[in-house]
Amino acid sequence: MSGQSHISVKNLNIWYGKQHALQNINLDIPNKKLTAIIGPSGCGKTTLLKSFNRLLDLQDGFKISGKVLVDGEDIYDPKVEVTHLRKKMGLLSQRPCVLPMSIYENVAYGPRLHGIKDKRVLDEIVERYLQEASLWSEVKDRLHQPASRLSIGQQQRLCLARGLAVEPEVILGDEPTSALDPISAERIEQRFMELKGKYTMVIVTHLLRQAKRLADYIVFIYLGQVIEHGPARELFEKPKDSRTKAYVEGSFIEGYANQYVI
Amino acid sequence: MDKRKTEEYFFKALMLFSTLTVLGSLISILLTIIVKGFPALSWSMLVQTPKGGYYMGKEGGILNAILGSLVLSLGATFIALLISLPLTLYLNIYLKRNSRFAFWVRFVLDVLWGIPSIVYGAFGFTLMIFFGWRASLLAGMVATTLLVLPIMCRSIDEVLKMIPHELQEASLSLGATRLETACKVIFKQALPGVLTAILLALGRGMGDAAAVLFTAGFTDSLPYSLTGPVATLPLAIFYQLGTPFPEVQERGYASALVLTAIVLIISIIARMLSRRFTGDLGD
Ligand SMILES: Nc1ncnc2c1ncn2[C@@H]1O[C@H](COP(=O)(O)OP(=O)(O)OP(=O)(O)O)[C@@H](O)[C@H]1O
Ligand SMILES: [Mg+2]
């Protein structure tokens, strides 16, 4: 692990077919801090996030050059075991996506994959991580009901518990609160605040206020390029680039008509 | 304004006419087999095999054909499922959305779907000659498998395509392999749709006469071995209607009624399952 950074991006370029979605990205994601990736819609936030656990490999016409180092190891090296890498990186998607099985099985799914079979150990894991996602008290009497019956907010917390249960080092979140009501969103944010000393967290958000509340470190992406990155306070109070300044102040960036900042 | 109203009326009338044609033919088909077949339908017909002289109007029933059709189409559907599942899971999980290979496989399946069943029968017959089999349950099953395979593949394929990509990502990002994802998550999610596809194939396989015409043979005894001939309902209908005896022809209509009832029940179950499945996705 190189000093303070957990994920280190070097000269990263990503294409979808002919579209050059990310251009020359150089970035260090600090260890055990919460990093927020911000930027207007369609600028490449999801692309950057998913390049960290190689989910992009599934996309049509996907091409990549450059390096992404996790714990100092280039994850696009052909020798890398993708399943190991992905186990290290928990992912929360924009819309919660529960597996078609019971609440219990959703959490036990990951640990089972990685070889835990003992019923008692699994019971413990399920309880521990449901508690860690502050869902336990709401579901402890119906662990064996289908997870799809939970509310959307509960489903997202279940996804968090499911991700934590494989004991990742990094938690990736792609606008994890955007499909939730304000109260559920706040509960997720609280969990993040408590988790951020333990895990390296990278959260994509288009809510500037959320980024201000949560983030230690900010990456501002615009049209496929990292315009500016740095400690949250610094970036919000003294942005170096005029486009960053415009974005964090909530005004339109010249030449980009579609964005709408809340 | 007036012209547009006339157009409107014209199209309404046209639609009504088409709808009535469809409904009318369904009802008249059902009525024909019920009116002609119901009087001849009896319990003994359902539980007995043909006795000597059955085709000349004597004692017996069509149990041989009912069981034969069930065994043959269940077998064919089962084999088709064993082929369809890996194929469709491969297309949807291992290949990317715009894969050329997947495109061609789907194209070929669509072409196969359109091929008339008599061609499958003829092909099955050629295979049979080639391997030196005689007309048998096995040969009939192979021909019917080929007939239902594209139907099953394409309907499972459509079900898998509807499953959101995020579900795959969720499983993969927990460190699952693609095989684990396919078997433990995607297949589970697709299960109701897969059941529908099975029933669809079953109904189709049961009702087809041409695929089994040269390949399955016919016998008055119950299905007894894979390599022996087997009776099927469509052919039982065919032979009974072909006799010059009115009472045997009536039994032909009764057999048609039995076959229609079985296929109808299967397709109603399929419809109910698929309704439930799409309902689930809407949640
Ligand atoms: N699978 C794909 N195939 C082709 N183009 C894609 C694909 N996925 C994303 N893109 C394109 O790449 C660019 C970046 O997309 P990305 O999803 O990373 O943006 P984003 O910043 O996450 O946007 P949003 O805030 O709307 O989620 C967009 O222009 C998008 O159209
Ligand atoms: Mg996005």
Short mmCIF file of N, CA, C and O and ligand atoms in Angstrom, two decimals, chain A residues 16 19 21 39-48 59-60 94 174-175 204 206, ligand 1:
data_model
loop_
_atom_site.label_atom_id
_atom_site.label_comp_id
_atom_site.label_asym_id
_atom_site.label_seq_id
_atom_site.Cartn_x
_atom_site.Cartn_y
_atom_site.Cartn_z
N TYR A 16 -16.09 3.54 -24.61
CA TYR A 16 -17.21 2.66 -24.99
C TYR A 16 -17.30 2.78 -26.50
O TYR A 16 -17.77 3.79 -27.01
N GLN A 19 -16.64 6.18 -28.16
CA GLN A 19 -16.77 7.27 -27.19
C GLN A 19 -15.69 7.20 -26.12
O GLN A 19 -15.54 6.19 -25.42
N ALA A 21 -14.89 7.88 -22.87
CA ALA A 21 -15.67 8.25 -21.69
C ALA A 21 -14.83 8.83 -20.55
O ALA A 21 -15.26 9.73 -19.85
N GLY A 39 -20.03 15.64 -10.07
CA GLY A 39 -19.96 16.13 -11.45
C GLY A 39 -21.32 16.00 -12.09
O GLY A 39 -22.16 15.25 -11.61
N PRO A 40 -21.53 16.72 -13.17
CA PRO A 40 -22.84 16.69 -13.82
C PRO A 40 -23.13 15.33 -14.47
O PRO A 40 -22.24 14.49 -14.60
N SER A 41 -24.36 15.16 -14.86
CA SER A 41 -24.81 13.89 -15.40
C SER A 41 -24.07 13.53 -16.69
O SER A 41 -23.80 14.39 -17.52
N GLY A 42 -23.73 12.24 -16.82
CA GLY A 42 -23.13 11.76 -18.05
C GLY A 42 -21.66 12.08 -18.20
O GLY A 42 -21.09 11.89 -19.27
N CYS A 43 -21.01 12.55 -17.12
CA CYS A 43 -19.61 12.97 -17.29
C CYS A 43 -18.64 11.83 -17.00
O CYS A 43 -17.45 11.97 -17.22
N GLY A 44 -19.13 10.69 -16.52
CA GLY A 44 -18.22 9.55 -16.32
C GLY A 44 -18.03 9.09 -14.89
O GLY A 44 -17.13 8.32 -14.61
N LYS A 45 -18.91 9.54 -14.00
CA LYS A 45 -18.75 9.16 -12.58
C LYS A 45 -18.93 7.66 -12.38
O LYS A 45 -18.10 7.00 -11.74
N THR A 46 -20.04 7.14 -12.94
CA THR A 46 -20.29 5.70 -12.79
C THR A 46 -19.18 4.89 -13.45
O THR A 46 -18.72 3.88 -12.91
N THR A 47 -18.74 5.37 -14.60
CA THR A 47 -17.67 4.68 -15.31
C THR A 47 -16.42 4.56 -14.45
O THR A 47 -15.83 3.49 -14.32
N LEU A 48 -16.04 5.68 -13.82
CA LEU A 48 -14.85 5.66 -12.97
C LEU A 48 -15.05 4.68 -11.81
O LEU A 48 -14.19 3.85 -11.51
N GLN A 59 -19.35 -4.44 -20.15
CA GLN A 59 -20.00 -3.50 -21.08
C GLN A 59 -19.59 -3.74 -22.53
O GLN A 59 -18.49 -4.19 -22.82
N ASP A 60 -20.51 -3.39 -23.42
CA ASP A 60 -20.24 -3.48 -24.85
C ASP A 60 -19.14 -2.53 -25.26
O ASP A 60 -19.13 -1.37 -24.84
N GLN A 94 -27.36 2.33 -7.57
CA GLN A 94 -28.28 3.46 -7.49
C GLN A 94 -29.65 3.02 -7.00
O GLN A 94 -30.21 3.61 -6.09
N ASP A 174 -22.82 4.01 -5.88
CA ASP A 174 -23.19 4.82 -7.04
C ASP A 174 -24.51 5.53 -6.76
O ASP A 174 -25.57 4.94 -6.89
N GLU A 175 -24.46 6.75 -6.36
CA GLU A 175 -25.64 7.51 -5.94
C GLU A 175 -26.55 6.64 -5.08
O GLU A 175 -27.72 6.45 -5.40
N VAL A 204 -20.33 8.03 -5.38
CA VAL A 204 -20.74 8.97 -6.43
C VAL A 204 -21.99 9.68 -5.96
O VAL A 204 -22.90 9.04 -5.43
N HIS A 206 -24.66 13.20 -6.93
CA HIS A 206 -24.87 14.45 -7.65
C HIS A 206 -25.45 15.50 -6.70
O HIS A 206 -25.85 16.57 -7.10
N1 LIG C 1 -22.46 0.79 -21.77
C1 LIG C 1 -22.24 1.96 -22.37
N2 LIG C 1 -22.13 2.03 -23.71
C2 LIG C 1 -21.91 3.19 -24.33
N3 LIG C 1 -21.79 4.38 -23.71
C3 LIG C 1 -21.89 4.39 -22.37
C4 LIG C 1 -22.13 3.19 -21.62
N4 LIG C 1 -22.20 3.51 -20.31
C5 LIG C 1 -22.00 4.84 -20.25
N5 LIG C 1 -21.82 5.37 -21.47
C6 LIG C 1 -21.55 6.78 -21.79
O1 LIG C 1 -20.39 7.18 -21.10
C7 LIG C 1 -20.56 8.47 -20.54
C8 LIG C 1 -20.33 8.43 -19.06
O2 LIG C 1 -21.35 7.65 -18.47
P1 LIG C 1 -21.50 7.46 -16.91
O3 LIG C 1 -22.60 6.50 -16.70
O4 LIG C 1 -20.17 7.10 -16.36
O5 LIG C 1 -21.91 8.92 -16.45
P2 LIG C 1 -22.35 9.41 -14.98
O6 LIG C 1 -21.45 10.53 -14.64
O7 LIG C 1 -22.41 8.27 -14.05
O8 LIG C 1 -23.78 9.99 -15.28
P3 LIG C 1 -25.06 10.01 -14.29
O9 LIG C 1 -24.82 11.10 -13.29
O10 LIG C 1 -26.17 10.35 -15.21
O11 LIG C 1 -25.19 8.68 -13.68
C9 LIG C 1 -21.96 8.93 -20.91
O12 LIG C 1 -21.87 9.81 -21.98
C10 LIG C 1 -22.67 7.67 -21.32
O13 LIG C 1 -23.58 7.94 -22.33
#
